[in-house]
PDB file of C-alpha atoms and ligand atoms in Angstrom:
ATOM      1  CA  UNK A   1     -20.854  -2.578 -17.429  1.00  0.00           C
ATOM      2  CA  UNK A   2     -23.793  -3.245 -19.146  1.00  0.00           C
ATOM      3  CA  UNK A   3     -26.231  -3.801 -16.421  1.00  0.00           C
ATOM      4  CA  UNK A   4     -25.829  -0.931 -13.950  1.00  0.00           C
ATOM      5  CA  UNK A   5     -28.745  -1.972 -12.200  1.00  0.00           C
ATOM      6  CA  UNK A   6     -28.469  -4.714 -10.908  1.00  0.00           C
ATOM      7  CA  UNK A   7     -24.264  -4.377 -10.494  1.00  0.00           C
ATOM      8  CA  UNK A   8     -23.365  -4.224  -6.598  1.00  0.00           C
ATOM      9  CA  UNK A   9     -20.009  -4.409  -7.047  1.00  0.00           C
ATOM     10  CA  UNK A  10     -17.069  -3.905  -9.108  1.00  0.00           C
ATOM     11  CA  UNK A  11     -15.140  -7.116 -10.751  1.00  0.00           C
ATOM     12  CA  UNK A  12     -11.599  -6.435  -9.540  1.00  0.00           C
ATOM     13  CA  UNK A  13      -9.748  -9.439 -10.262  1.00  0.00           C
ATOM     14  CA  UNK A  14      -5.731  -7.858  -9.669  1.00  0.00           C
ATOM     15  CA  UNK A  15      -4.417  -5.145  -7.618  1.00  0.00           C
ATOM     16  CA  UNK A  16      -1.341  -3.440  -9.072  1.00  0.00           C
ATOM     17  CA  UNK A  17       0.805  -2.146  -6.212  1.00  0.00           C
ATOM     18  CA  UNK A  18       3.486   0.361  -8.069  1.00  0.00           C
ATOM     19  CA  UNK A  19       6.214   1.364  -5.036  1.00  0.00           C
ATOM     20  CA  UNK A  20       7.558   4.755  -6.217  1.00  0.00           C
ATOM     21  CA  UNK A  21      10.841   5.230  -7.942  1.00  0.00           C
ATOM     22  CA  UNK A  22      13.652   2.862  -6.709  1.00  0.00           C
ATOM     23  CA  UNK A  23      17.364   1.504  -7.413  1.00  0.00           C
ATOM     24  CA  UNK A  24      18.840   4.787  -9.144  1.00  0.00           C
ATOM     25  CA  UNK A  25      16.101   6.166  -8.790  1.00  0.00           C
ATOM     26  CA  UNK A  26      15.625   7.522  -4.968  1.00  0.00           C
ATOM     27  CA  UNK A  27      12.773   9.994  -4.951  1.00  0.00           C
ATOM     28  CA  UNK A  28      12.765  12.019  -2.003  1.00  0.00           C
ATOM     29  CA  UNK A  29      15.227  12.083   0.926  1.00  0.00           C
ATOM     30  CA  UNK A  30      16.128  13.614   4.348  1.00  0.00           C
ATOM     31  CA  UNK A  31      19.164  11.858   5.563  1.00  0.00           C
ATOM     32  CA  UNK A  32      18.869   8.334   6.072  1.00  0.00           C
ATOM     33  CA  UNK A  33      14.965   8.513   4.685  1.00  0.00           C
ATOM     34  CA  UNK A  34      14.261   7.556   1.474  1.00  0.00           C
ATOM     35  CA  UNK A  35      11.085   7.824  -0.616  1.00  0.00           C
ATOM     36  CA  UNK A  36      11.706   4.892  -2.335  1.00  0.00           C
ATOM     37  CA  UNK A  37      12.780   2.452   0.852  1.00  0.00           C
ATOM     38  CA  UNK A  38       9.402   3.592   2.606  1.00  0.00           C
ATOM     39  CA  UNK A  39       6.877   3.429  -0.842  1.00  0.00           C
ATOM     40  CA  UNK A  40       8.451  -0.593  -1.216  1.00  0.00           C
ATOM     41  CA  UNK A  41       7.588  -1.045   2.707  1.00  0.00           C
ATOM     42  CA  UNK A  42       3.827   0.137   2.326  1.00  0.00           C
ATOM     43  CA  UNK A  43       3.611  -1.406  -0.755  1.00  0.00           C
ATOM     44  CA  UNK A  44       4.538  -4.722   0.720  1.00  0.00           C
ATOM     45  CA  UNK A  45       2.457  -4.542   3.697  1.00  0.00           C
ATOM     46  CA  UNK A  46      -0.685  -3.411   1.064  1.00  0.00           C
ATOM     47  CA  UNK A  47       0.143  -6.970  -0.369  1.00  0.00           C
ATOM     48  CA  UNK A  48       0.241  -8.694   2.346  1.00  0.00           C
ATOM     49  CA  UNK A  49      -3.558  -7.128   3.606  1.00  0.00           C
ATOM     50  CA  UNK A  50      -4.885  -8.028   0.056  1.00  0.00           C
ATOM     51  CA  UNK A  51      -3.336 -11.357  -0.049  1.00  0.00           C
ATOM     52  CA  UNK A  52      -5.153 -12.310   3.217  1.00  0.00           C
ATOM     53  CA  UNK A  53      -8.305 -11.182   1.861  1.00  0.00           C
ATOM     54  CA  UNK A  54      -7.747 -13.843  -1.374  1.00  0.00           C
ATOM     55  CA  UNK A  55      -6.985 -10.746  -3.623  1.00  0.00           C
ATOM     56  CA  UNK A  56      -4.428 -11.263  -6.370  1.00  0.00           C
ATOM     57  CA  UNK A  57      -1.675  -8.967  -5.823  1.00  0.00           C
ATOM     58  CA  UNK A  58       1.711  -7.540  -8.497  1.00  0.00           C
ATOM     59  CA  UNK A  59       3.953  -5.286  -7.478  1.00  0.00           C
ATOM     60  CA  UNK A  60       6.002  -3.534  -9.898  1.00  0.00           C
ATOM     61  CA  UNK A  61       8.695  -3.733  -7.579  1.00  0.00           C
ATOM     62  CA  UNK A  62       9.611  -6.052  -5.255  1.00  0.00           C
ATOM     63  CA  UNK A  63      13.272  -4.912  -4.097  1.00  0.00           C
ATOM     64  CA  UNK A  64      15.560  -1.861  -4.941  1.00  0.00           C
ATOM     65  CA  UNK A  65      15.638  -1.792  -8.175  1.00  0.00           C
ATOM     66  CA  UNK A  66      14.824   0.864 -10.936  1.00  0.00           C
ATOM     67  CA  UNK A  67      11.848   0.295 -13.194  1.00  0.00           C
ATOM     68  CA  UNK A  68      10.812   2.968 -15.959  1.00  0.00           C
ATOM     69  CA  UNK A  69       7.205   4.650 -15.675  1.00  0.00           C
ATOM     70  CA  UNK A  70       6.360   3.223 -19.109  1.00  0.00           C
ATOM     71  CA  UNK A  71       7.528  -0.542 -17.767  1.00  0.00           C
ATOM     72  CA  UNK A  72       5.318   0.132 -14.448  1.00  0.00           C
ATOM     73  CA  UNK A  73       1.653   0.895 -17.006  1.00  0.00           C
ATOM     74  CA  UNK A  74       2.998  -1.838 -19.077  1.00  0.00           C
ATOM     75  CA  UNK A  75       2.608  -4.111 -16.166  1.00  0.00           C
ATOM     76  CA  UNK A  76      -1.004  -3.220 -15.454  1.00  0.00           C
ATOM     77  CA  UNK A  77      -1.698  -3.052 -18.857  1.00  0.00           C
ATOM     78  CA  UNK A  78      -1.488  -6.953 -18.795  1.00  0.00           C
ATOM     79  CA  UNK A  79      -4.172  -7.667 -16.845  1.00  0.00           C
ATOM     80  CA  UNK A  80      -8.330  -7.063 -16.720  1.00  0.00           C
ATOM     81  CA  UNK A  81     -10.245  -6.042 -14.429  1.00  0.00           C
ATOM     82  CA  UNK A  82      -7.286  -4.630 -12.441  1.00  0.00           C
ATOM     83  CA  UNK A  83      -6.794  -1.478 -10.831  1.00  0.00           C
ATOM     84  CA  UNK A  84      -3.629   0.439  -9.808  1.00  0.00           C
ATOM     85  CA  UNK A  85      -2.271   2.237  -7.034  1.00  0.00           C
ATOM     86  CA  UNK A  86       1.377   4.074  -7.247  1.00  0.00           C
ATOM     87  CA  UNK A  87       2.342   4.780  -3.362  1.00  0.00           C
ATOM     88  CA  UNK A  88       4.718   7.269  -2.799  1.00  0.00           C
ATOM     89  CA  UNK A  89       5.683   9.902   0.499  1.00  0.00           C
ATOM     90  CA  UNK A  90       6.041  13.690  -0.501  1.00  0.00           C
ATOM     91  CA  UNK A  91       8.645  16.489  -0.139  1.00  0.00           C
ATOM     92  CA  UNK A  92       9.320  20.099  -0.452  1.00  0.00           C
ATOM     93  CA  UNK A  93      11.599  22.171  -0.095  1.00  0.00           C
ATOM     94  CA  UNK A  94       8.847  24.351   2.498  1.00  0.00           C
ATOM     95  CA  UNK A  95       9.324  22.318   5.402  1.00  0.00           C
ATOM     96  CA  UNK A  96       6.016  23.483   6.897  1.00  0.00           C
ATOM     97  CA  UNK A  97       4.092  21.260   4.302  1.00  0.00           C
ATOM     98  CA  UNK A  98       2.475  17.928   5.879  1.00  0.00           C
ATOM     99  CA  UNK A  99      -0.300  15.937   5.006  1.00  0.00           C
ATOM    100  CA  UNK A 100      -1.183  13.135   2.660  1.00  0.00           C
ATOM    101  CA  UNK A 101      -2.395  13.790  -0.976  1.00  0.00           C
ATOM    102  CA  UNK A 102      -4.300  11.499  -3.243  1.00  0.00           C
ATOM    103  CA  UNK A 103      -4.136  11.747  -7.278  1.00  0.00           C
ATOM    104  CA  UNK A 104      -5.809  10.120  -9.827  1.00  0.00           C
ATOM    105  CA  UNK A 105      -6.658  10.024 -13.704  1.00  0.00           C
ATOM    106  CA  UNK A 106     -10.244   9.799 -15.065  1.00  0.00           C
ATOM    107  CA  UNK A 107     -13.541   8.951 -13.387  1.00  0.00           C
ATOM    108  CA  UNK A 108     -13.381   5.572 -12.214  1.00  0.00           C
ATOM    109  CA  UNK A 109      -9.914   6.717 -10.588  1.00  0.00           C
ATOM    110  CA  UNK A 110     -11.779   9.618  -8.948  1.00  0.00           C
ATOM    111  CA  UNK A 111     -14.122   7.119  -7.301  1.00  0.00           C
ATOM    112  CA  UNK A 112     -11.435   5.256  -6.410  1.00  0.00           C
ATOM    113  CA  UNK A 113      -9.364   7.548  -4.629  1.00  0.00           C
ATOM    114  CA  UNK A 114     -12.496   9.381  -3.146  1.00  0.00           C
ATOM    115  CA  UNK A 115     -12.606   6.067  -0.826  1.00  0.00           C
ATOM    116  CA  UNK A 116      -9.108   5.719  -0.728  1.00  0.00           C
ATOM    117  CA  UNK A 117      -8.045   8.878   0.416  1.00  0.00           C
ATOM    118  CA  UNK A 118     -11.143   8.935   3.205  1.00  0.00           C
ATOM    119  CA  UNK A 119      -9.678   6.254   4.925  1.00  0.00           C
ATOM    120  CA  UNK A 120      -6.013   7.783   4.433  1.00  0.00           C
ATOM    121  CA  UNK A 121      -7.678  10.848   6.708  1.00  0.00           C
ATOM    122  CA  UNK A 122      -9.498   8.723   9.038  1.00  0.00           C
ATOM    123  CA  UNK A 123      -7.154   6.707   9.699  1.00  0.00           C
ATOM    124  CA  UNK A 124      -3.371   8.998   9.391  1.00  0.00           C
ATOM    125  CA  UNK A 125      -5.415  12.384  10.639  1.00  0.00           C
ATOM    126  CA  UNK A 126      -2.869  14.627   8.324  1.00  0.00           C
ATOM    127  CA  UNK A 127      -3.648  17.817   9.339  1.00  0.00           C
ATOM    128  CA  UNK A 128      -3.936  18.736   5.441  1.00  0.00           C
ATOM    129  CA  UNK A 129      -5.226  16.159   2.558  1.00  0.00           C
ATOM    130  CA  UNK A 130      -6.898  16.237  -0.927  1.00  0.00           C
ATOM    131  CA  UNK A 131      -7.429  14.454  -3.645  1.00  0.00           C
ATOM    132  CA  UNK A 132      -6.982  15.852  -7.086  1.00  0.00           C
ATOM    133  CA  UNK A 133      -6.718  14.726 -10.856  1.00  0.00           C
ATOM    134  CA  UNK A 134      -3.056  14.959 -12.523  1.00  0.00           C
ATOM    135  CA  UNK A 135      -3.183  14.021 -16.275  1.00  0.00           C
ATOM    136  CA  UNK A 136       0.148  14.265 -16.534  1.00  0.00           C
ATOM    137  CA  UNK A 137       1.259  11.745 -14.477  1.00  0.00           C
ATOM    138  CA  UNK A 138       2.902   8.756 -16.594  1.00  0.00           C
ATOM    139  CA  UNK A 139       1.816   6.089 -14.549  1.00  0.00           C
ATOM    140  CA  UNK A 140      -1.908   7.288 -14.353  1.00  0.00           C
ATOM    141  CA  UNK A 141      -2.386   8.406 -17.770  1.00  0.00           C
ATOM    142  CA  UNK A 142      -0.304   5.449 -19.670  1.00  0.00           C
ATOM    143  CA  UNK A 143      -2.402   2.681 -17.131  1.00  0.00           C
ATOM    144  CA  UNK A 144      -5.913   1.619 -19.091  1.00  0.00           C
ATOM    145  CA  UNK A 145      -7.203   0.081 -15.463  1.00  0.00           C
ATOM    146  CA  UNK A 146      -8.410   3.098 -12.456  1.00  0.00           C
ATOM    147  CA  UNK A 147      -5.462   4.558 -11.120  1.00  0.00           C
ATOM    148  CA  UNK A 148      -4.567   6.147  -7.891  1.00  0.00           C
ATOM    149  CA  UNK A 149      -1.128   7.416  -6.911  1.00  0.00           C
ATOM    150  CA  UNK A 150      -0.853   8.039  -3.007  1.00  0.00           C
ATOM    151  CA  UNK A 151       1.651  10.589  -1.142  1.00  0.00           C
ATOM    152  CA  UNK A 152       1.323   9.237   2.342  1.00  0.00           C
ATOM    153  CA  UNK A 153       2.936  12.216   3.945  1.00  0.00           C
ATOM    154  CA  UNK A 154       5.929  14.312   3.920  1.00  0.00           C
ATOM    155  CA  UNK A 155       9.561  13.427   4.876  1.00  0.00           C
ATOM    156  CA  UNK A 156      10.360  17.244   4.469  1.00  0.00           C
ATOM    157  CA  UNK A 157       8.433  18.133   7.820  1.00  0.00           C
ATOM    158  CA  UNK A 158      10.341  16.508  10.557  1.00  0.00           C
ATOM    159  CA  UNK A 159       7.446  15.919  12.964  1.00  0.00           C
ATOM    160  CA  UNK A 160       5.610  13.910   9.657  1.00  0.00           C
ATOM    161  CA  UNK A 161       8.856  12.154   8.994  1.00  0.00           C
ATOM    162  CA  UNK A 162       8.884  10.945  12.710  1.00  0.00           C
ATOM    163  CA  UNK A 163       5.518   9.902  12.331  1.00  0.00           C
ATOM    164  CA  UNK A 164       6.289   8.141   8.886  1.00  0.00           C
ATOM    165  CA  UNK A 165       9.197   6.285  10.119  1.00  0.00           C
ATOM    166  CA  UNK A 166       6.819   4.232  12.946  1.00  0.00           C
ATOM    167  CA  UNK A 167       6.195   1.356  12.229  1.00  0.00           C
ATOM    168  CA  UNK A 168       2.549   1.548  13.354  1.00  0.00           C
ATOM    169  CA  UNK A 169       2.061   5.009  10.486  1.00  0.00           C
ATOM    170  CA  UNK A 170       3.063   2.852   7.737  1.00  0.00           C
ATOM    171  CA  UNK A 171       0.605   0.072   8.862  1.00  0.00           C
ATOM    172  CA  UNK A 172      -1.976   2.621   9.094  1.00  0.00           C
ATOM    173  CA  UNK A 173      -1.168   3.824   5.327  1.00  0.00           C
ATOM    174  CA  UNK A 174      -1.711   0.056   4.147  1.00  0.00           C
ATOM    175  CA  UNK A 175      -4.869  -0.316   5.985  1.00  0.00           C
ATOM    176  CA  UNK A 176      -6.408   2.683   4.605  1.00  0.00           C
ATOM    177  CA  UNK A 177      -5.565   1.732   1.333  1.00  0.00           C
ATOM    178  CA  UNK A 178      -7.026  -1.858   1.511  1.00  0.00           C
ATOM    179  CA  UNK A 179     -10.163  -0.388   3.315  1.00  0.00           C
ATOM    180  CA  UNK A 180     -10.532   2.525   0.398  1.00  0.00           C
ATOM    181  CA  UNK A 181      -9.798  -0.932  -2.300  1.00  0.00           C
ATOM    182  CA  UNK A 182     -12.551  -3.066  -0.467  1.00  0.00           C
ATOM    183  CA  UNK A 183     -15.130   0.198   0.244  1.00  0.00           C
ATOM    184  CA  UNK A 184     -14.713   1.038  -3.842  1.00  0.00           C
ATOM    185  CA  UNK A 185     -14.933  -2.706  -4.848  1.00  0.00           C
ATOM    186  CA  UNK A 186     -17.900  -3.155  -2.669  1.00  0.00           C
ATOM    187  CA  UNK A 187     -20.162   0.461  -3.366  1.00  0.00           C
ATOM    188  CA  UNK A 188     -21.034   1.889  -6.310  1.00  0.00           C
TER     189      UNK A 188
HETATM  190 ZN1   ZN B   1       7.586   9.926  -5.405  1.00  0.00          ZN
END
């Protein structure tokens, strides 16, 4: 950006949607709950927002099938002016943790999932939530765009997973993502 001054808004010409893990790779579960089954669901309904706004939209996934952390940067790497966002739900093995969590990987990231993660609160009202930076996170520090990797609550905690499993939370967790896209796209 050569012109800071007069530069409103950020060029983002591609969102990357990256649904965690997938085919062989499950990620979390309690029972019948998967991780990956729930990331693809968000994921979609973050494309379908975006879409409706005119944004170009790629997932790295579009069904249950595996696809390597290097493959999932790769496909980001593709494209300018993009930015990425890796959506996944959180578990431990302390079932008293709940709340939604919001990483990220340099500064533009941090911007990025500063508004992100505002809206996740606003809108989910997680009882705990921060953001913080995790360089060692494959698909944040192998992806050259901002990147943001969401954990929209925890399956472990079975009052959270209740709330995860409506329909209506994992509309929420789309719309706060597409609000914290359009607040970071539009504000400096
Ligand atoms: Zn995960």
């Amino acid at each position: 950006m050569t012109c800071t001054w007069q530069a409103q808004a950020r060029k983002i010409s591609r969102v990357i949607i990256d649904p965690g893990h997938g085919g062989k790779d499950k990620g979390a579960n309690r029972g019948s709950t998967y991780e990956k089954n729930l990331a693809l669901n968000v994921a979609k309904r973050v494309e379908a927002l975006l879409k409706a706004k005119g944004m170009p939209v790629t997932l790295t996934r579009r069904s249950d099938v595996f696809v390597s952390l290097s493959s999932r940067a790769a496909i980001a790497n593709r494209y300018s002016n993009a930015i990425f966002i890796s959506i996944h739900f959180n578990a431990s093995t302390s079932t008293r943790l709940t709340g939604v969590e919001t990483y990220y990987y340099g500064g533009e990231g941090k911007k990025l999932a500063a508004h992100v993660h505002l809206r996740l609160l606003s809108r989910l009202k997680p009882r705990n939530g921060d953001t913080r930076q995790r360089k060692e996170l494959a698909v944040l520090n192998k992806t050259r765009c901002p990147a943001i990797l969401v954990e929209c609550g925890y399956i472990s905690n079975y009052s959270e997973r209740k709330r995860i499993l409506k329909s209506s939370y994992q509309y929420n967790c789309a719309k706060a993502i597409v609000d914290g896209i359009w607040a970071y796209k539009t504000y400096r």
